[in-house]
């Protein structure tokens, strides 16, 4: 080998080593740049957090000075917590030694806590204090006593009025939902059950047509079905679901819990559901603050979060007493999926009974509607009416006429071809006399033969297509006739089943029996 080869080989190797070293340095620079960017981002984030914490610290001092004006209200809340926990745990025997806080003008919690403490001690002025609390804020006072009664299962704490305690709008608050569930679970006096049913019934009625539509969609989702089902069969499937709900409960797929039944967010991270949502709801009501103080307490919770502290108002993660728990219909449908023997199911069934009864009547009427007795077959511009026995006897003539209109045959082609063939033959005969007629005769024979042959081929093809059209139409008529018979039989069976289910549903919901168009198909 020449020296040039080894020289080039060493040169190439040095170049490869230099490129590898350059690539390694480039990767190292990229890593360093990424680390610097990440470090810069972390530094900026830390600087932002420190800035927010410093601003929050300054604001925290200002808020503390503002809250100093509400020291008596804060002492009242601590006293109320002590009274509630003692009454729940012991019934009130150890409340005797508690020091009552000073009154806060306009703050309902002061006389409410004092009234509960006095009532727990058996003193007669307890009712007077509770009346004073109701004058200051009737809604919160009634809710406070109702939640306390639900926790202790003691009827003496249940107030006489239910304004703001039971659902009074389509959207239900967390506290109203807890009272609702407490009534359903027999934690409150039975007299509230009628009031709850009336309140829920009024809100269901207030939804208008949206209520029955939502319940119908709920039934339809559980009924399932196939797109090939008849309208009567779909109605029967929904009646089956309704009947099952009323007799054995809704065997529904698992639904996300709604409102007060929902578990705390973050179960996947290991957090647990609150021990008693009633306790959390009552704590939220007590911790709300006095008039003018509530907004300051909310600001303090936000500021403490910016400082890196978790405020007690946010630590539990439980929703506030006045946060929405859901709409009435969604909560009722959720409870309707509970076991039949549960109180929640009973309340939901009672509140939804008018809607369920109306849906039962409507579904029975839909199932009683007979399917069309005829179907149509459209072919070559003709619309044929097909019954369970088939089409009219003249359908073949109509199909043939329609086919001929769609595919007209020029009847002049064959006579013209034959005429040319005749002229060609005459010209050939004349060619025996004069040779010039021979060529003309041959041309006429060729033209006539081609024209006649084309006419015959087209006529044969049209005859074949006409026969195929008649045959396919006959097959379609048979299929449609079979479909009409099948739909009639299925509809009759569905109507019979719907009649039976409707009678049972009407009896279960307390109706006199089938109404409207829901008649027995054989009657």
Coordinates of C-alpha atoms in Angstrom, one line a residue:
X1 CA 0.0 0.0 0.0
X2 CA 1.1 3.6 -0.7
X3 CA 2.0 6.0 2.1
X4 CA -0.9 8.2 0.9
X5 CA -3.5 5.6 2.0
X6 CA -2.2 5.4 5.6
X7 CA -1.9 9.2 5.7
X8 CA -5.6 9.6 4.6
X9 CA -6.7 6.9 7.0
X10 CA -5.1 8.7 10.0
X11 CA -6.5 12.0 8.8
X12 CA -10.0 10.5 8.7
X13 CA -9.7 9.0 12.1
X14 CA -8.6 12.4 13.6
X15 CA -11.5 14.1 11.9
X16 CA -14.0 11.5 13.4
X17 CA -12.5 11.9 16.9
X18 CA -12.8 15.7 16.6
X19 CA -16.5 15.4 15.5
X20 CA -17.3 13.0 18.4
X21 CA -15.7 15.4 20.9
X22 CA -17.6 18.3 19.4
X23 CA -20.9 16.4 19.7
X24 CA -20.2 15.5 23.3
X25 CA -19.4 19.1 24.1
X26 CA -22.6 20.2 22.3
X27 CA -24.7 17.8 24.4
X28 CA -23.0 19.0 27.6
X29 CA -23.8 22.6 26.7
X30 CA -27.4 21.7 26.1
X31 CA -27.7 20.0 29.4
X32 CA -26.2 22.9 31.1
X33 CA -28.6 25.3 29.4
X34 CA -31.6 23.2 30.4
X35 CA -30.4 23.1 34.0
X36 CA -29.9 26.9 34.0
X37 CA -33.4 27.4 32.5
X38 CA -34.9 25.1 35.1
X39 CA -32.9 26.8 37.9
X40 CA -34.0 30.2 36.6
X41 CA -37.6 29.0 36.5
X42 CA -37.4 27.6 40.0
X43 CA -35.8 30.7 41.2
X44 CA -38.5 32.9 39.6
X45 CA -41.2 30.7 41.1
X46 CA -39.6 30.9 44.5
X47 CA -39.3 34.6 44.1
X48 CA -42.9 34.9 43.2
X49 CA -44.0 32.8 46.2
X50 CA -41.8 34.9 48.5
X51 CA -43.3 38.0 47.0
X52 CA -46.9 36.7 47.5
X53 CA -46.0 35.6 51.0
X54 CA -44.5 39.0 51.9
X55 CA -47.6 40.8 50.5
X56 CA -49.8 38.3 52.3
X57 CA -47.9 38.9 55.6
X58 CA -48.5 42.6 55.3
X59 CA -52.2 42.1 54.5
X60 CA -52.4 39.5 57.3
X61 CA -51.4 42.1 59.9
X62 CA -54.1 44.5 58.5
X63 CA -56.7 41.8 58.6
X64 CA -55.8 40.8 62.1
X65 CA -56.3 44.4 63.2
X66 CA -59.7 44.3 61.5
X67 CA -60.6 41.1 63.1
X68 CA -59.7 42.6 66.5
X69 CA -63.0 44.5 66.3
X70 CA -64.8 41.1 66.2
X71 CA -63.2 39.5 69.3
X72 CA -66.6 39.0 70.9
X73 CA -67.9 37.2 67.8
X74 CA -64.9 34.9 67.7
X75 CA -65.4 34.2 71.4
X76 CA -69.0 33.4 70.6
X77 CA -68.0 30.9 67.9
X78 CA -65.6 29.1 70.3
X79 CA -68.4 29.0 72.8
X80 CA -70.9 27.6 70.2
X81 CA -68.4 24.9 69.2
X82 CA -68.0 23.9 72.9
X83 CA -71.8 23.9 73.4
X84 CA -72.5 21.8 70.3
X85 CA -69.8 19.3 71.0
X86 CA -70.9 18.9 74.6
X87 CA -74.6 18.6 73.7
X88 CA -73.8 16.0 71.0
X89 CA -71.5 14.0 73.3
X90 CA -73.3 14.2 76.6
X91 CA -76.7 15.8 76.0
X92 CA -75.7 18.9 77.9
X93 CA -74.8 17.8 81.4
X94 CA -71.3 19.5 81.4
X95 CA -72.4 22.8 79.9
X96 CA -73.2 24.2 83.3
X97 CA -69.6 25.5 83.9
X98 CA -69.2 27.3 80.5
X99 CA -68.7 31.0 80.5
X100 CA -71.2 32.7 78.2
X101 CA -69.7 35.3 75.8
X102 CA -70.8 38.9 75.5
X103 CA -73.6 39.8 73.2
X104 CA -72.8 40.9 69.6
X105 CA -75.6 43.1 68.2
X106 CA -77.2 41.6 65.2
X107 CA -75.3 38.3 65.5
X108 CA -77.8 35.4 65.6
X109 CA -75.2 32.8 66.9
X110 CA -74.9 34.5 70.3
X111 CA -78.5 34.0 71.5
X112 CA -78.7 30.7 69.6
X113 CA -75.7 29.2 71.4
X114 CA -76.9 30.6 74.7
X115 CA -80.4 29.2 74.1
X116 CA -79.1 25.8 73.3
X117 CA -76.9 25.8 76.5
X118 CA -79.8 27.0 78.6
X119 CA -82.1 24.4 77.1
X120 CA -79.4 21.7 77.7
X121 CA -79.3 22.8 81.3
X122 CA -83.1 22.6 81.6
X123 CA -83.5 26.3 82.1
X124 CA -86.7 28.0 81.0
X125 CA -85.2 31.0 79.3
X126 CA -83.7 28.8 76.6
X127 CA -86.7 29.2 74.4
X128 CA -86.7 33.0 74.8
X129 CA -83.1 33.1 73.6
X130 CA -83.8 30.9 70.7
X131 CA -86.7 33.2 69.7
X132 CA -84.4 36.2 69.8
X133 CA -81.9 34.3 67.6
X134 CA -84.8 33.6 65.2
X135 CA -85.7 37.3 65.1
X136 CA -82.1 38.2 64.1
X137 CA -81.8 35.5 61.4
X138 CA -84.6 33.0 61.2
X139 CA -83.0 30.9 58.4
X140 CA -79.7 30.3 60.0
X141 CA -81.2 29.8 63.4
X142 CA -83.6 27.2 62.1
X143 CA -80.8 25.5 60.2
X144 CA -78.5 25.5 63.2
X145 CA -81.2 23.9 65.4
X146 CA -82.2 21.4 62.8
X147 CA -78.6 20.2 62.1
X148 CA -78.1 20.0 65.9
X149 CA -81.3 17.9 66.2
X150 CA -80.1 15.6 63.4
X151 CA -76.8 15.1 65.1
X152 CA -78.3 14.4 68.6
X153 CA -81.5 12.8 67.3
X154 CA -83.2 14.9 70.0
X155 CA -86.6 16.3 68.9
X156 CA -86.4 19.2 71.3
X157 CA -83.9 21.1 69.1
X158 CA -86.1 20.8 66.0
X159 CA -87.5 24.3 65.2
X160 CA -91.1 24.9 64.4
X161 CA -90.4 26.6 61.1
X162 CA -88.8 25.1 58.1
X163 CA -88.1 28.2 56.0
X164 CA -84.6 27.9 54.5
X165 CA -84.2 24.4 56.1
X166 CA -85.9 22.4 53.4
X167 CA -85.3 22.8 49.7
X168 CA -86.9 26.1 48.5
X169 CA -85.4 26.3 45.1
X170 CA -84.5 23.9 42.2
X171 CA -80.9 24.1 43.3
X172 CA -80.3 22.6 46.8
X173 CA -77.7 23.9 49.2
X174 CA -75.4 21.5 51.1
X175 CA -77.2 22.2 54.4
X176 CA -80.6 21.6 52.8
X177 CA -79.3 18.3 51.4
X178 CA -78.0 17.2 54.8
X179 CA -81.4 18.0 56.4
X180 CA -83.1 16.1 53.5
X181 CA -81.0 13.0 54.2
X182 CA -81.4 13.3 57.9
X183 CA -85.2 13.3 57.5
X184 CA -84.9 10.3 55.2
X185 CA -82.7 8.5 57.6
X186 CA -85.1 9.1 60.6
X187 CA -82.6 11.3 62.4
X188 CA -85.3 14.0 62.7
X189 CA -88.9 13.9 63.9
X190 CA -91.3 12.1 61.5
X191 CA -93.4 15.3 61.1
X192 CA -90.7 16.8 58.9
X193 CA -91.2 13.9 56.4
X194 CA -94.5 15.4 55.1
X195 CA -93.0 18.9 55.0
X196 CA -90.0 17.6 53.0
X197 CA -92.2 15.7 50.6
X198 CA -94.3 18.8 50.0
X199 CA -91.2 21.0 49.5
X200 CA -89.6 18.5 47.1
X201 CA -92.9 18.1 45.2
X202 CA -93.1 21.9 44.8
X203 CA -89.6 22.1 43.3
X204 CA -90.3 19.1 41.0
X205 CA -93.4 20.9 39.8
X206 CA -91.4 24.1 39.4
X207 CA -89.1 22.4 36.8
X208 CA -92.0 22.3 34.4
X209 CA -91.6 20.0 31.4
X210 CA -87.8 19.7 32.1
X211 CA -88.6 17.5 35.1
X212 CA -90.4 14.7 33.2
X213 CA -87.9 15.0 30.4
X214 CA -85.0 14.4 32.7
X215 CA -86.7 11.4 34.4
X216 CA -87.6 10.0 31.0
X217 CA -84.0 10.3 29.9
X218 CA -83.0 8.5 33.1
X219 CA -85.4 5.6 32.4
X220 CA -84.3 5.5 28.7
X221 CA -80.6 5.3 29.7
X222 CA -81.3 2.3 31.9
X223 CA -83.6 0.6 29.4
X224 CA -81.0 0.4 26.7
X225 CA -82.3 -1.3 23.6
X226 CA -81.4 -1.6 19.9
X227 CA -82.0 0.9 17.0
X228 CA -84.1 -1.9 15.4
X229 CA -86.6 -1.9 18.3
X230 CA -90.1 -0.6 17.6
X231 CA -91.4 2.5 19.4
X232 CA -93.7 0.2 21.3
X233 CA -90.9 -2.1 22.4
X234 CA -88.8 0.9 23.5
X235 CA -91.8 2.1 25.6
X236 CA -92.2 -1.3 27.1
X237 CA -88.5 -1.5 28.0
X238 CA -88.8 1.8 29.9
X239 CA -91.9 0.6 31.6
X240 CA -90.0 -2.5 32.7
X241 CA -87.3 -0.3 34.2
X242 CA -89.9 1.8 35.9
X243 CA -91.7 -1.3 37.3
X244 CA -88.3 -2.6 38.5
X245 CA -87.5 0.7 40.2
X246 CA -90.9 0.5 42.1
X247 CA -90.6 -3.1 43.1
X248 CA -87.0 -4.1 43.4
X249 CA -85.0 -0.8 43.1
X250 CA -83.0 0.5 40.2
X251 CA -80.3 -2.0 39.2
X252 CA -78.4 1.0 37.7
X253 CA -74.8 1.2 36.8
X254 CA -72.6 2.9 39.4
X255 CA -73.2 6.6 39.4
X256 CA -71.0 9.4 40.8
X257 CA -72.2 10.4 44.2
X258 CA -74.0 13.8 44.1
X259 CA -74.0 16.5 46.6
X260 CA -73.8 15.4 50.2
X261 CA -73.3 11.8 49.2
X262 CA -70.1 12.5 47.3
X263 CA -66.8 11.5 48.9
X264 CA -64.1 14.1 49.4
X265 CA -62.0 14.9 46.4
X266 CA -58.7 13.1 46.5
X267 CA -59.7 9.6 47.5
X268 CA -57.2 8.3 45.0
X269 CA -54.4 10.1 47.0
X270 CA -55.4 8.3 50.2
X271 CA -57.7 10.9 51.8
X272 CA -60.9 9.6 53.4
X273 CA -64.5 10.7 53.4
X274 CA -65.5 13.0 56.3
X275 CA -66.8 11.0 59.3
X276 CA -70.1 12.9 59.4
X277 CA -71.1 15.4 56.8
X278 CA -73.7 16.8 59.2
X279 CA -70.9 17.8 61.6
X280 CA -68.9 19.5 58.8
X281 CA -72.0 21.3 57.7
X282 CA -72.8 22.6 61.2
X283 CA -69.2 23.6 61.7
X284 CA -69.3 25.6 58.4
X285 CA -72.5 27.4 59.6
X286 CA -71.0 28.3 63.0
X287 CA -67.7 29.4 61.5
X288 CA -69.3 31.6 58.9
X289 CA -68.9 34.7 61.0
X290 CA -71.0 37.7 62.1
X291 CA -72.4 40.3 59.8
X292 CA -69.4 42.1 58.2
X293 CA -67.0 39.5 59.5
X294 CA -67.5 36.7 57.1
X295 CA -65.8 38.5 54.2
X296 CA -62.8 39.3 56.4
X297 CA -62.6 35.7 57.5
X298 CA -62.6 34.6 53.8
X299 CA -59.8 37.0 53.1
X300 CA -57.8 35.7 56.1
X301 CA -58.1 32.2 54.8
X302 CA -56.8 33.2 51.3
X303 CA -54.0 35.2 52.9
X304 CA -52.9 32.3 55.1
X305 CA -52.9 30.0 52.0
X306 CA -50.6 32.5 50.3
X307 CA -48.3 32.4 53.3
X308 CA -48.1 28.6 53.1
X309 CA -50.5 27.9 56.0
X310 CA -53.7 25.9 55.7
X311 CA -56.6 27.7 57.3
X312 CA -59.0 25.7 59.4
X313 CA -61.8 26.9 57.1
X314 CA -60.1 25.1 54.2
X315 CA -58.3 22.2 56.0
X316 CA -61.3 19.9 56.2
X317 CA -62.0 20.1 52.4
X318 CA -65.7 19.8 53.1
X319 CA -68.1 22.1 51.1
X320 CA -69.6 25.1 52.9
X321 CA -73.1 24.9 54.2
X322 CA -74.5 27.2 51.5
X323 CA -72.6 25.7 48.5
X324 CA -74.8 24.1 45.9
X325 CA -75.2 20.3 46.3
X326 CA -77.1 19.8 43.1
X327 CA -80.5 20.2 41.6
X328 CA -83.6 18.6 43.0
X329 CA -84.2 16.1 40.2
X330 CA -80.6 14.9 40.0
X331 CA -80.6 14.3 43.7
X332 CA -84.0 12.6 43.7
X333 CA -82.9 10.3 40.8
X334 CA -79.7 9.5 42.7
X335 CA -81.8 8.5 45.8
X336 CA -84.2 6.5 43.7
X337 CA -81.3 4.2 42.9
X338 CA -80.9 3.4 46.6
X339 CA -82.2 0.1 48.0
X340 CA -86.0 -0.1 48.2
X341 CA -86.1 -0.4 52.0
X342 CA -84.0 2.8 52.6
X343 CA -85.6 6.0 53.7
X344 CA -83.9 8.0 50.9
X345 CA -85.6 5.8 48.3
X346 CA -88.9 6.3 50.0
X347 CA -88.6 10.1 50.0
X348 CA -87.5 10.1 46.3
X349 CA -90.3 7.8 45.3
X350 CA -92.9 9.9 47.1
X351 CA -91.6 13.1 45.6
X352 CA -91.4 11.7 42.1
X353 CA -94.7 9.8 42.2
X354 CA -96.7 12.3 40.1
X355 CA -93.9 12.5 37.4
X356 CA -93.5 8.7 37.4
X357 CA -97.3 8.2 37.1
X358 CA -97.5 10.6 34.2
X359 CA -94.5 8.9 32.5
X360 CA -96.2 5.5 33.0
X361 CA -99.4 6.7 31.3
X362 CA -97.4 8.3 28.5
X363 CA -95.3 5.1 27.9
X364 CA -98.4 2.9 28.0
X365 CA -100.0 5.2 25.4
X366 CA -97.0 5.0 23.2
X367 CA -96.9 1.2 23.4
X368 CA -100.6 1.0 22.5
X369 CA -100.1 2.9 19.2
X370 CA -100.3 0.3 16.4
X371 CA -97.5 0.3 13.8
X372 CA -98.3 1.3 10.2
X373 CA -100.3 -1.4 8.5
X374 CA -98.7 -0.7 5.1
X375 CA -95.2 0.1 3.8
X376 CA -94.1 1.3 0.4
X377 CA -91.8 0.1 -2.2
X378 CA -90.5 2.6 -4.8
X379 CA -89.2 1.3 -8.1
X380 CA -88.9 2.8 -11.6
X381 CA -90.9 5.9 -10.4
X382 CA -93.8 3.8 -9.2
X383 CA -94.7 3.8 -5.4
X384 CA -96.3 0.5 -4.5
X385 CA -98.3 0.1 -1.2
X386 CA -97.5 -3.2 0.6
X387 CA -99.7 -4.6 3.3
X388 CA -99.3 -7.8 5.3
X389 CA -100.7 -9.7 2.3
X390 CA -98.5 -8.1 -0.3
X391 CA -99.1 -5.5 -2.9
X392 CA -102.1 -4.9 -5.2
X393 CA -102.6 -7.4 -8.0
X394 CA -101.7 -4.9 -10.8
X395 CA -98.3 -4.1 -9.4
X396 CA -96.5 -6.0 -12.2
X397 CA -98.3 -4.0 -14.9
X398 CA -97.4 -0.8 -13.1
X399 CA -93.8 -1.8 -12.8
X400 CA -93.5 -2.9 -16.4
X401 CA -95.2 0.4 -17.5
X402 CA -92.8 2.4 -15.4
X403 CA -89.8 0.5 -16.7
X404 CA -90.9 1.1 -20.3
X405 CA -91.3 4.8 -19.5
X406 CA -87.8 4.9 -18.0
X407 CA -86.2 2.9 -20.8
X408 CA -88.0 3.7 -24.1
X409 CA -87.2 1.5 -27.2
X410 CA -86.9 3.2 -30.6
X411 CA -89.3 0.9 -32.6
X412 CA -88.1 2.5 -35.9
X413 CA -84.7 0.9 -35.8
X414 CA -85.7 -2.6 -36.7
X415 CA -88.1 -1.6 -39.7
X416 CA -85.4 0.8 -40.9
X417 CA -82.8 -2.0 -40.8
X418 CA -85.0 -4.4 -42.6
X419 CA -85.8 -1.8 -45.2
X420 CA -82.1 -1.2 -45.8
X421 CA -81.5 -4.9 -46.1
X422 CA -84.3 -5.1 -48.8
X423 CA -82.8 -2.2 -50.7
X424 CA -79.4 -3.8 -50.5
X425 CA -80.8 -7.1 -51.9
X426 CA -82.4 -5.2 -54.8
X427 CA -79.2 -3.3 -55.5
X428 CA -77.3 -6.6 -55.6
X429 CA -79.8 -8.0 -58.1
X430 CA -79.4 -4.9 -60.2
X431 CA -75.7 -5.4 -60.0
X432 CA -76.1 -8.3 -62.4
X433 CA -77.0 -5.8 -65.0
X434 CA -74.7 -3.0 -64.0
X435 CA -71.6 -3.5 -61.9
X436 CA -72.1 -0.1 -60.0
X437 CA -75.1 -1.4 -58.1
X438 CA -73.1 -4.2 -56.5
X439 CA -71.1 -1.8 -54.3
X440 CA -74.2 0.1 -53.3
X441 CA -76.0 -3.1 -52.5
X442 CA -73.2 -4.3 -50.2
X443 CA -73.1 -1.0 -48.3
X444 CA -76.9 -1.1 -47.8
X445 CA -76.8 -4.7 -46.7
X446 CA -74.1 -3.9 -44.1
X447 CA -75.9 -0.8 -42.8
X448 CA -79.3 -2.6 -42.7
X449 CA -77.8 -5.6 -40.9
X450 CA -76.0 -3.5 -38.3
X451 CA -79.1 -1.4 -37.6
X452 CA -81.4 -4.5 -37.3
X453 CA -78.9 -6.3 -35.2
X454 CA -78.5 -3.4 -32.8
X455 CA -82.3 -3.1 -32.5
X456 CA -82.7 -6.8 -31.7
X457 CA -79.8 -6.7 -29.1
X458 CA -81.2 -3.7 -27.3
X459 CA -84.7 -5.2 -27.3
X460 CA -83.3 -8.4 -25.8
X461 CA -81.4 -6.5 -23.1
X462 CA -84.4 -4.5 -22.2
X463 CA -86.4 -7.6 -21.9
X464 CA -83.9 -9.1 -19.6
X465 CA -83.7 -6.0 -17.4
X466 CA -87.5 -5.8 -17.3
X467 CA -87.7 -9.3 -16.0
X468 CA -85.0 -8.7 -13.4
X469 CA -86.8 -5.5 -12.2
X470 CA -90.0 -7.4 -11.8
X471 CA -88.2 -10.2 -10.0
X472 CA -86.4 -7.8 -7.6
X473 CA -89.6 -5.9 -7.0
X474 CA -91.4 -9.1 -6.1
X475 CA -88.7 -9.9 -3.6
X476 CA -88.9 -6.5 -2.0
X477 CA -92.7 -6.8 -1.8
X478 CA -92.3 -10.1 0.0
X479 CA -89.8 -8.6 2.4
X480 CA -91.9 -5.6 3.2
X481 CA -95.0 -7.8 3.7
X482 CA -93.1 -10.0 6.1
X483 CA -91.9 -6.8 7.9
X484 CA -95.4 -5.5 8.2
X485 CA -96.6 -8.9 9.7
X486 CA -93.6 -9.0 12.0
X487 CA -94.1 -5.5 13.3
X488 CA -97.8 -6.1 13.8
X489 CA -97.1 -9.2 15.9
X490 CA -94.3 -7.5 17.9
X491 CA -96.4 -4.5 18.5
X492 CA -99.3 -6.6 19.7
X493 CA -97.0 -8.4 22.1
X494 CA -95.5 -5.1 23.3
X495 CA -99.0 -3.6 23.8
X496 CA -100.1 -6.5 25.9
X497 CA -97.0 -6.4 28.1
X498 CA -97.3 -2.6 28.4
X499 CA -100.9 -3.0 29.6
X500 CA -99.9 -5.4 32.3
X501 CA -96.9 -3.2 33.4
X502 CA -99.0 -0.1 33.4
X503 CA -101.6 -1.6 35.6
X504 CA -99.0 -2.7 38.1
X505 CA -97.2 0.7 38.0
X506 CA -100.4 2.5 38.5
X507 CA -101.3 0.3 41.5
X508 CA -97.8 0.8 43.0
X509 CA -98.0 4.6 42.6
X510 CA -101.5 4.7 44.1
X511 CA -103.5 5.4 40.9
X512 CA -106.9 3.9 40.2
X513 CA -105.7 2.0 37.2
X514 CA -104.8 2.4 33.5
X515 CA -106.0 5.7 32.1
X516 CA -106.0 7.5 28.8
X517 CA -105.3 5.4 25.7
X518 CA -103.7 2.6 27.7
X519 CA -106.3 0.0 26.8
X520 CA -105.8 -3.7 26.5
X521 CA -105.0 -4.5 22.9
X522 CA -107.6 -7.2 22.8
X523 CA -110.4 -5.1 24.3

